[in-house]
Amino acid sequence: MNTPNIPTTNAKSQQEQQDEAMINAAFQHLLDTYLASNHRRKVELITKAFNFAKEAHKGVRRRSGEPYILHPIAVAQIACGEIGLGSTSICAALLHDFEEDTDYTNEDLSNLFGPKIANIVEGVTKISGGIFGDRASLQAETFKKLLLMMSDDIRVILIKISDRLHNMRTLSSMLPSKQYKIAGETLYIFAPIADRLGLNKIKTELEDLSFKYEHPDDYKTILQKLDESHVERDDVIAHFTPAIREKLDRMGVKYTIKARIKSPYSIWCKMQKKHIPFEEVFDILAIRIVFTPADRTHEKDECFRIYSALTEIYKPHPTRFRDWLSNPKTNGYQALHNTFMSKQGKWIEVQIRSDRMDDIAEVGFAAHWKYKDKDAAYDENELDKWLDSIKEILDDPQPDTLDLLDNIKLNLYASEIMVFTPKGDLKTMPKGATALDFAYSIHSFLGSHCLGAKVNHRLVPLSYVLRSGDQVEVLTSRNQHVQPEWLNFATTAKARAKIQAYLRRESRDKQKRGEEVLRNFLANNDMKLSGGIIDKLRRHYHALSNDELLFNIGDDKITLNDDTINFLQGRNQNRGWRRFLPSFMGKADDAANTKEGTSNVADPNWVKNLNRKEILVLDEEVLRKCTIEPCCSPIPGDDVLGYITDDGVLQLHKRSCEEAVKLKTRYGNNIIACRWDTHKVLLFDVQLEIRGVDSQGVLYAIADVLHKLTHFIVKRITLDTDDGIFEGRLTISVYDTEDVENVCAQLKQIENVTEAVRV
């Protein structure tokens, strides 16, 4: 709504009345939601918090133009209505931006609303302004305090997740570069935490909203295809469910059958991972049977009864059975899963769970407040176990918050396997965990002195990847110590954190020894240790840092001798023609880079104001000043973003690139939104993978297709055959993604070529 610069009193009054009505309606909706829950009635306290927040944010508006107070109300609404939190959390949510916008201190809040609410507000404020806000302070100790606070009161992170969800729902009003920062951060941190806490509904929405802003075209395409295929899915349900309904009705089961549609983000991930089109994603549809047990203490038995009844109607898949009843997931999820063959010859996944299990699947452990039955089949200590594992990682000092962040993330998104100890105790491990990870999960001492393991009574190396059902015995020796190469196959957060901590301690010891050796060496040659000498030696021995130089001296990788003294004293510096070699080579490299149009040194004056732009247009001139990163090799047509390095270089990444996801999370203020505008002038190298049935003439047919592609340059082609199947890789130079699709389409038209995709 456009308002004049100097509004009249009547217009202003009318706007204020509209705002007041909107605010009161939102708050009333929050109270109605709260009163409909099972929580104790503390309306007076919530109203008091609302009035304080309303006064604090008076006259302040969000970027979208709406009164700011609507944001805290919306966060409280999510915390109450979608997570199931009570009055303490609702008050904290209403006040979560309070300290930033007023002069009230944490002590004032404690006096007004009690220490619990004040501490939660302080925790949420620290996350918002300290770790993930514009004033992002990546200080390890601050981040550790946040995680410890989260483990003391999980409501801190639940309110922050509510805050992030509302920010994602209203992200359209932000600049594109901010959208990428917030969306990347959401995918990297908040969606995995929501998943780990069992907030499946919120996790899915966070992922889909991030996907919507990062890849808007792909998002719209998948939504459109889902809409176009809904008739076909309805037809499948119409033919598949009647027989199930008839059987369950005869059994007297009280149930509902729901259709579960795979989320757009999950569909897109599968398409990217398997290089397949939408039409080849076959698990888009699943059937969910949710029943209300006659006796809640026997809900497991009823689950298996329903499953048994289904096997009498349809044939189950022999390898897709999943029993999450006997061994619930660590976020509390319980259900029986299997895939059944329909009468139309299609595999359809069926999930069976009780109403209690369904609630837990959607809103996590918060649902347990509805089911206070002590006999309910859920180990409520799982959340505490996870929080304890976070605390254990925090035991070791981490100099770099980013390492800590990565290690914590390893404890999030992870499929699980079940393995057994030698005594038959069951242990849950992340999928992909190795024998070394298992050793560290038992005890840090076992991990640090682990020689190998016996899996199912067979000797295996430390790098052996465990599978569900394995029985693992750890073999140790006091003479064994942590090795740097262990980081290559340690996958769990605890194992990596302990190994890194040991290596850091060892590194510090060797650095101290190196410094002592260097100091004594210089003293014996009438010289004193100084920063200038260390810097000269660092360059001379090509060490990346002073610490690396001292470590290498302490580790005897660098031997100090007469040549070292001659170098420091400037003797034998005239090396004839060789003294010109470094500068000559440097100039040659620069010339080559300029010629290719990918100079690694950008003009700082050119990049310093880029992050103020809404969208940077990537034309030929701009591209010659950028570096196209080899980790993802984007080309025109790919969804990309720019990242300004500390050296003033503008890097281009695909938005889906793993490195880009980390950059968005860690250095969001250096991210720039970009769009292509190249007009088919510059060529870019891409790699294609081609597969098919080996047959006479197939190589000639591929060569013939490539020969006819006159607009592109074929740089390399390799083909290998094995047991009648061929696989190959092509490197070609193209203008954009449209060209790639055209080449792949023509290659797939060749008889016996089954797949041609960009790598």
PDB file of N, CA and C in Angstrom, residues 534-599:
ATOM      1  N   ILE A 534      60.933 -15.670  10.992  1.00  0.00           N
ATOM      2  CA  ILE A 534      59.966 -16.765  10.780  1.00  0.00           C
ATOM      3  C   ILE A 534      59.250 -16.578   9.441  1.00  0.00           C
ATOM      4  N   ASP A 535      58.907 -15.320   9.133  1.00  0.00           N
ATOM      5  CA  ASP A 535      58.195 -15.044   7.882  1.00  0.00           C
ATOM      6  C   ASP A 535      59.072 -15.370   6.672  1.00  0.00           C
ATOM      7  N   LYS A 536      60.380 -15.006   6.755  1.00  0.00           N
ATOM      8  CA  LYS A 536      61.301 -15.303   5.646  1.00  0.00           C
ATOM      9  C   LYS A 536      61.445 -16.808   5.459  1.00  0.00           C
ATOM     10  N   LEU A 537      61.583 -17.522   6.580  1.00  0.00           N
ATOM     11  CA  LEU A 537      61.725 -18.982   6.499  1.00  0.00           C
ATOM     12  C   LEU A 537      60.449 -19.636   5.966  1.00  0.00           C
ATOM     13  N   ARG A 538      59.299 -19.083   6.362  1.00  0.00           N
ATOM     14  CA  ARG A 538      58.025 -19.639   5.868  1.00  0.00           C
ATOM     15  C   ARG A 538      57.980 -19.601   4.342  1.00  0.00           C
ATOM     16  N   ARG A 539      58.375 -18.439   3.771  1.00  0.00           N
ATOM     17  CA  ARG A 539      58.368 -18.318   2.306  1.00  0.00           C
ATOM     18  C   ARG A 539      59.430 -19.213   1.680  1.00  0.00           C
ATOM     19  N   HIS A 540      60.586 -19.289   2.326  1.00  0.00           N
ATOM     20  CA  HIS A 540      61.693 -20.084   1.788  1.00  0.00           C
ATOM     21  C   HIS A 540      61.336 -21.567   1.715  1.00  0.00           C
ATOM     22  N   TYR A 541      60.649 -22.064   2.762  1.00  0.00           N
ATOM     23  CA  TYR A 541      60.296 -23.486   2.810  1.00  0.00           C
ATOM     24  C   TYR A 541      58.872 -23.759   2.305  1.00  0.00           C
ATOM     25  N   HIS A 542      58.240 -22.726   1.716  1.00  0.00           N
ATOM     26  CA  HIS A 542      56.908 -22.852   1.092  1.00  0.00           C
ATOM     27  C   HIS A 542      55.852 -23.377   2.068  1.00  0.00           C
ATOM     28  N   ALA A 543      55.932 -22.952   3.320  1.00  0.00           N
ATOM     29  CA  ALA A 543      54.899 -23.314   4.301  1.00  0.00           C
ATOM     30  C   ALA A 543      53.714 -22.354   4.159  1.00  0.00           C
ATOM     31  N   LEU A 544      52.516 -22.854   4.389  1.00  0.00           N
ATOM     32  CA  LEU A 544      51.320 -22.029   4.233  1.00  0.00           C
ATOM     33  C   LEU A 544      51.141 -21.050   5.384  1.00  0.00           C
ATOM     34  N   SER A 545      51.718 -21.363   6.538  1.00  0.00           N
ATOM     35  CA  SER A 545      51.577 -20.481   7.707  1.00  0.00           C
ATOM     36  C   SER A 545      52.793 -20.653   8.605  1.00  0.00           C
ATOM     37  N   ASN A 546      52.944 -19.738   9.543  1.00  0.00           N
ATOM     38  CA  ASN A 546      54.038 -19.845  10.512  1.00  0.00           C
ATOM     39  C   ASN A 546      53.894 -21.099  11.366  1.00  0.00           C
ATOM     40  N   ASP A 547      52.638 -21.421  11.711  1.00  0.00           N
ATOM     41  CA  ASP A 547      52.392 -22.633  12.509  1.00  0.00           C
ATOM     42  C   ASP A 547      52.843 -23.877  11.758  1.00  0.00           C
ATOM     43  N   GLU A 548      52.568 -23.906  10.438  1.00  0.00           N
ATOM     44  CA  GLU A 548      52.979 -25.066   9.635  1.00  0.00           C
ATOM     45  C   GLU A 548      54.504 -25.169   9.576  1.00  0.00           C
ATOM     46  N   LEU A 549      55.168 -24.020   9.458  1.00  0.00           N
ATOM     47  CA  LEU A 549      56.635 -24.021   9.439  1.00  0.00           C
ATOM     48  C   LEU A 549      57.188 -24.621  10.731  1.00  0.00           C
ATOM     49  N   LEU A 550      56.700 -24.122  11.886  1.00  0.00           N
ATOM     50  CA  LEU A 550      57.186 -24.615  13.175  1.00  0.00           C
ATOM     51  C   LEU A 550      56.847 -26.089  13.374  1.00  0.00           C
ATOM     52  N   PHE A 551      55.654 -26.496  12.911  1.00  0.00           N
ATOM     53  CA  PHE A 551      55.254 -27.909  13.021  1.00  0.00           C
ATOM     54  C   PHE A 551      56.223 -28.787  12.225  1.00  0.00           C
ATOM     55  N   ASN A 552      56.534 -28.368  10.984  1.00  0.00           N
ATOM     56  CA  ASN A 552      57.429 -29.160  10.131  1.00  0.00           C
ATOM     57  C   ASN A 552      58.835 -29.256  10.718  1.00  0.00           C
ATOM     58  N   ILE A 553      59.299 -28.168  11.388  1.00  0.00           N
ATOM     59  CA  ILE A 553      60.609 -28.224  12.050  1.00  0.00           C
ATOM     60  C   ILE A 553      60.537 -29.191  13.233  1.00  0.00           C
ATOM     61  N   GLY A 554      59.454 -29.081  14.015  1.00  0.00           N
ATOM     62  CA  GLY A 554      59.281 -29.955  15.180  1.00  0.00           C
ATOM     63  C   GLY A 554      59.078 -31.406  14.801  1.00  0.00           C
ATOM     64  N   ASP A 555      58.544 -31.647  13.591  1.00  0.00           N
ATOM     65  CA  ASP A 555      58.285 -33.010  13.115  1.00  0.00           C
ATOM     66  C   ASP A 555      59.460 -33.549  12.295  1.00  0.00           C
ATOM     67  N   ASP A 556      60.580 -32.784  12.266  1.00  0.00           N
ATOM     68  CA  ASP A 556      61.802 -33.150  11.524  1.00  0.00           C
ATOM     69  C   ASP A 556      61.590 -33.254  10.019  1.00  0.00           C
ATOM     70  N   LYS A 557      60.560 -32.583   9.511  1.00  0.00           N
ATOM     71  CA  LYS A 557      60.366 -32.542   8.058  1.00  0.00           C
ATOM     72  C   LYS A 557      61.250 -31.467   7.436  1.00  0.00           C
ATOM     73  N   ILE A 558      61.654 -30.502   8.250  1.00  0.00           N
ATOM     74  CA  ILE A 558      62.580 -29.459   7.802  1.00  0.00           C
ATOM     75  C   ILE A 558      63.829 -29.554   8.679  1.00  0.00           C
ATOM     76  N   THR A 559      64.997 -29.661   8.023  1.00  0.00           N
ATOM     77  CA  THR A 559      66.270 -29.716   8.741  1.00  0.00           C
ATOM     78  C   THR A 559      66.977 -28.373   8.610  1.00  0.00           C
ATOM     79  N   LEU A 560      67.291 -27.761   9.711  1.00  0.00           N
ATOM     80  CA  LEU A 560      67.988 -26.474   9.712  1.00  0.00           C
ATOM     81  C   LEU A 560      69.496 -26.719   9.614  1.00  0.00           C
ATOM     82  N   ASN A 561      70.149 -26.086   8.629  1.00  0.00           N
ATOM     83  CA  ASN A 561      71.583 -26.322   8.397  1.00  0.00           C
ATOM     84  C   ASN A 561      72.259 -25.042   7.904  1.00  0.00           C
ATOM     85  N   ASP A 562      73.474 -25.187   7.350  1.00  0.00           N
ATOM     86  CA  ASP A 562      74.239 -24.025   6.876  1.00  0.00           C
ATOM     87  C   ASP A 562      73.499 -23.272   5.775  1.00  0.00           C
ATOM     88  N   ASP A 563      72.764 -24.002   4.906  1.00  0.00           N
ATOM     89  CA  ASP A 563      72.013 -23.338   3.836  1.00  0.00           C
ATOM     90  C   ASP A 563      70.971 -22.384   4.411  1.00  0.00           C
ATOM     91  N   THR A 564      70.400 -22.771   5.550  1.00  0.00           N
ATOM     92  CA  THR A 564      69.398 -21.919   6.200  1.00  0.00           C
ATOM     93  C   THR A 564      70.024 -20.593   6.637  1.00  0.00           C
ATOM     94  N   ILE A 565      71.225 -20.683   7.255  1.00  0.00           N
ATOM     95  CA  ILE A 565      71.919 -19.468   7.711  1.00  0.00           C
ATOM     96  C   ILE A 565      72.335 -18.615   6.522  1.00  0.00           C
ATOM     97  N   ASN A 566      72.862 -19.260   5.464  1.00  0.00           N
ATOM     98  CA  ASN A 566      73.260 -18.505   4.261  1.00  0.00           C
ATOM     99  C   ASN A 566      72.074 -17.742   3.686  1.00  0.00           C
ATOM    100  N   PHE A 567      70.905 -18.408   3.683  1.00  0.00           N
ATOM    101  CA  PHE A 567      69.701 -17.754   3.148  1.00  0.00           C
ATOM    102  C   PHE A 567      69.318 -16.554   4.022  1.00  0.00           C
ATOM    103  N   LEU A 568      69.338 -16.741   5.344  1.00  0.00           N
ATOM    104  CA  LEU A 568      68.922 -15.663   6.249  1.00  0.00           C
ATOM    105  C   LEU A 568      69.890 -14.478   6.213  1.00  0.00           C
ATOM    106  N   GLN A 569      71.171 -14.767   5.978  1.00  0.00           N
ATOM    107  CA  GLN A 569      72.170 -13.691   5.953  1.00  0.00           C
ATOM    108  C   GLN A 569      72.363 -13.107   4.558  1.00  0.00           C
ATOM    109  N   GLY A 570      71.580 -13.615   3.577  1.00  0.00           N
ATOM    110  CA  GLY A 570      71.603 -13.027   2.238  1.00  0.00           C
ATOM    111  C   GLY A 570      72.771 -13.456   1.394  1.00  0.00           C
ATOM    112  N   ARG A 571      73.494 -14.528   1.801  1.00  0.00           N
ATOM    113  CA  ARG A 571      74.616 -14.997   0.991  1.00  0.00           C
ATOM    114  C   ARG A 571      74.126 -15.922  -0.113  1.00  0.00           C
ATOM    115  N   ASN A 572      74.869 -15.982  -1.229  1.00  0.00           N
ATOM    116  CA  ASN A 572      74.544 -16.853  -2.377  1.00  0.00           C
ATOM    117  C   ASN A 572      73.173 -16.552  -2.944  1.00  0.00           C
ATOM    118  N   GLN A 573      72.805 -15.253  -2.955  1.00  0.00           N
ATOM    119  CA  GLN A 573      71.492 -14.895  -3.488  1.00  0.00           C
ATOM    120  C   GLN A 573      71.503 -14.699  -4.999  1.00  0.00           C
ATOM    121  N   ASN A 574      72.720 -14.525  -5.594  1.00  0.00           N
ATOM    122  CA  ASN A 574      72.769 -14.306  -7.040  1.00  0.00           C
ATOM    123  C   ASN A 574      72.746 -15.658  -7.744  1.00  0.00           C
ATOM    124  N   ARG A 575      71.623 -16.022  -8.246  1.00  0.00           N
ATOM    125  CA  ARG A 575      71.460 -17.349  -8.839  1.00  0.00           C
ATOM    126  C   ARG A 575      71.394 -17.286 -10.357  1.00  0.00           C
ATOM    127  N   GLY A 576      72.021 -16.222 -10.949  1.00  0.00           N
ATOM    128  CA  GLY A 576      72.023 -16.124 -12.404  1.00  0.00           C
ATOM    129  C   GLY A 576      70.634 -15.958 -12.955  1.00  0.00           C
ATOM    130  N   TRP A 577      70.377 -16.664 -14.076  1.00  0.00           N
ATOM    131  CA  TRP A 577      69.087 -16.513 -14.754  1.00  0.00           C
ATOM    132  C   TRP A 577      67.916 -16.964 -13.899  1.00  0.00           C
ATOM    133  N   ARG A 578      68.192 -17.830 -12.900  1.00  0.00           N
ATOM    134  CA  ARG A 578      67.074 -18.374 -12.119  1.00  0.00           C
ATOM    135  C   ARG A 578      66.385 -17.317 -11.265  1.00  0.00           C
ATOM    136  N   ARG A 579      67.109 -16.220 -10.948  1.00  0.00           N
ATOM    137  CA  ARG A 579      66.468 -15.206 -10.110  1.00  0.00           C
ATOM    138  C   ARG A 579      65.305 -14.529 -10.823  1.00  0.00           C
ATOM    139  N   PHE A 580      65.307 -14.628 -12.172  1.00  0.00           N
ATOM    140  CA  PHE A 580      64.203 -14.021 -12.916  1.00  0.00           C
ATOM    141  C   PHE A 580      63.016 -14.972 -13.052  1.00  0.00           C
ATOM    142  N   LEU A 581      63.224 -16.253 -12.721  1.00  0.00           N
ATOM    143  CA  LEU A 581      62.208 -17.271 -13.024  1.00  0.00           C
ATOM    144  C   LEU A 581      60.870 -17.039 -12.320  1.00  0.00           C
ATOM    145  N   PRO A 582      60.838 -16.759 -11.000  1.00  0.00           N
ATOM    146  CA  PRO A 582      59.525 -16.591 -10.354  1.00  0.00           C
ATOM    147  C   PRO A 582      58.696 -15.483 -10.975  1.00  0.00           C
ATOM    148  N   SER A 583      59.324 -14.286 -11.193  1.00  0.00           N
ATOM    149  CA  SER A 583      58.544 -13.174 -11.741  1.00  0.00           C
ATOM    150  C   SER A 583      58.141 -13.459 -13.168  1.00  0.00           C
ATOM    151  N   PHE A 584      59.054 -14.127 -13.908  1.00  0.00           N
ATOM    152  CA  PHE A 584      58.719 -14.456 -15.296  1.00  0.00           C
ATOM    153  C   PHE A 584      57.525 -15.391 -15.354  1.00  0.00           C
ATOM    154  N   MET A 585      57.583 -16.431 -14.488  1.00  0.00           N
ATOM    155  CA  MET A 585      56.486 -17.406 -14.460  1.00  0.00           C
ATOM    156  C   MET A 585      55.190 -16.749 -14.004  1.00  0.00           C
ATOM    157  N   GLY A 586      55.320 -15.839 -13.021  1.00  0.00           N
ATOM    158  CA  GLY A 586      54.118 -15.151 -12.543  1.00  0.00           C
ATOM    159  C   GLY A 586      53.463 -14.368 -13.645  1.00  0.00           C
ATOM    160  N   LYS A 587      54.290 -13.647 -14.448  1.00  0.00           N
ATOM    161  CA  LYS A 587      53.726 -12.846 -15.533  1.00  0.00           C
ATOM    162  C   LYS A 587      53.104 -13.738 -16.582  1.00  0.00           C
ATOM    163  N   ALA A 588      53.775 -14.873 -16.838  1.00  0.00           N
ATOM    164  CA  ALA A 588      53.227 -15.792 -17.842  1.00  0.00           C
ATOM    165  C   ALA A 588      51.875 -16.311 -17.405  1.00  0.00           C
ATOM    166  N   ASP A 589      51.778 -16.668 -16.100  1.00  0.00           N
ATOM    167  CA  ASP A 589      50.496 -17.162 -15.596  1.00  0.00           C
ATOM    168  C   ASP A 589      49.418 -16.105 -15.709  1.00  0.00           C
ATOM    169  N   ASP A 590      49.781 -14.853 -15.331  1.00  0.00           N
ATOM    170  CA  ASP A 590      48.801 -13.778 -15.403  1.00  0.00           C
ATOM    171  C   ASP A 590      48.332 -13.574 -16.832  1.00  0.00           C
ATOM    172  N   ALA A 591      49.292 -13.641 -17.770  1.00  0.00           N
ATOM    173  CA  ALA A 591      48.929 -13.444 -19.174  1.00  0.00           C
ATOM    174  C   ALA A 591      47.990 -14.533 -19.632  1.00  0.00           C
ATOM    175  N   ALA A 592      48.289 -15.771 -19.208  1.00  0.00           N
ATOM    176  CA  ALA A 592      47.417 -16.880 -19.613  1.00  0.00           C
ATOM    177  C   ALA A 592      46.026 -16.704 -19.050  1.00  0.00           C
ATOM    178  N   ASN A 593      45.955 -16.304 -17.773  1.00  0.00           N
ATOM    179  CA  ASN A 593      44.655 -16.112 -17.150  1.00  0.00           C
ATOM    180  C   ASN A 593      43.859 -15.017 -17.841  1.00  0.00           C
ATOM    181  N   THR A 594      44.538 -13.924 -18.174  1.00  0.00           N
ATOM    182  CA  THR A 594      43.843 -12.819 -18.827  1.00  0.00           C
ATOM    183  C   THR A 594      43.320 -13.266 -20.178  1.00  0.00           C
ATOM    184  N   LYS A 595      44.140 -14.061 -20.866  1.00  0.00           N
ATOM    185  CA  LYS A 595      43.740 -14.534 -22.189  1.00  0.00           C
ATOM    186  C   LYS A 595      42.487 -15.388 -22.099  1.00  0.00           C
ATOM    187  N   GLU A 596      42.434 -16.246 -21.055  1.00  0.00           N
ATOM    188  CA  GLU A 596      41.275 -17.124 -20.895  1.00  0.00           C
ATOM    189  C   GLU A 596      40.072 -16.374 -20.339  1.00  0.00           C
ATOM    190  N   GLY A 597      40.315 -15.172 -19.830  1.00  0.00           N
ATOM    191  CA  GLY A 597      39.199 -14.394 -19.276  1.00  0.00           C
ATOM    192  C   GLY A 597      38.777 -14.843 -17.906  1.00  0.00           C
ATOM    193  N   THR A 598      39.691 -15.512 -17.162  1.00  0.00           N
ATOM    194  CA  THR A 598      39.329 -15.976 -15.819  1.00  0.00           C
ATOM    195  C   THR A 598      40.394 -15.588 -14.811  1.00  0.00           C
ATOM    196  N   SER A 599      40.814 -14.335 -14.823  1.00  0.00           N
ATOM    197  CA  SER A 599      41.857 -13.886 -13.906  1.00  0.00           C
ATOM    198  C   SER A 599      41.447 -14.147 -12.465  1.00  0.00           C
TER     199      SER A 599
END
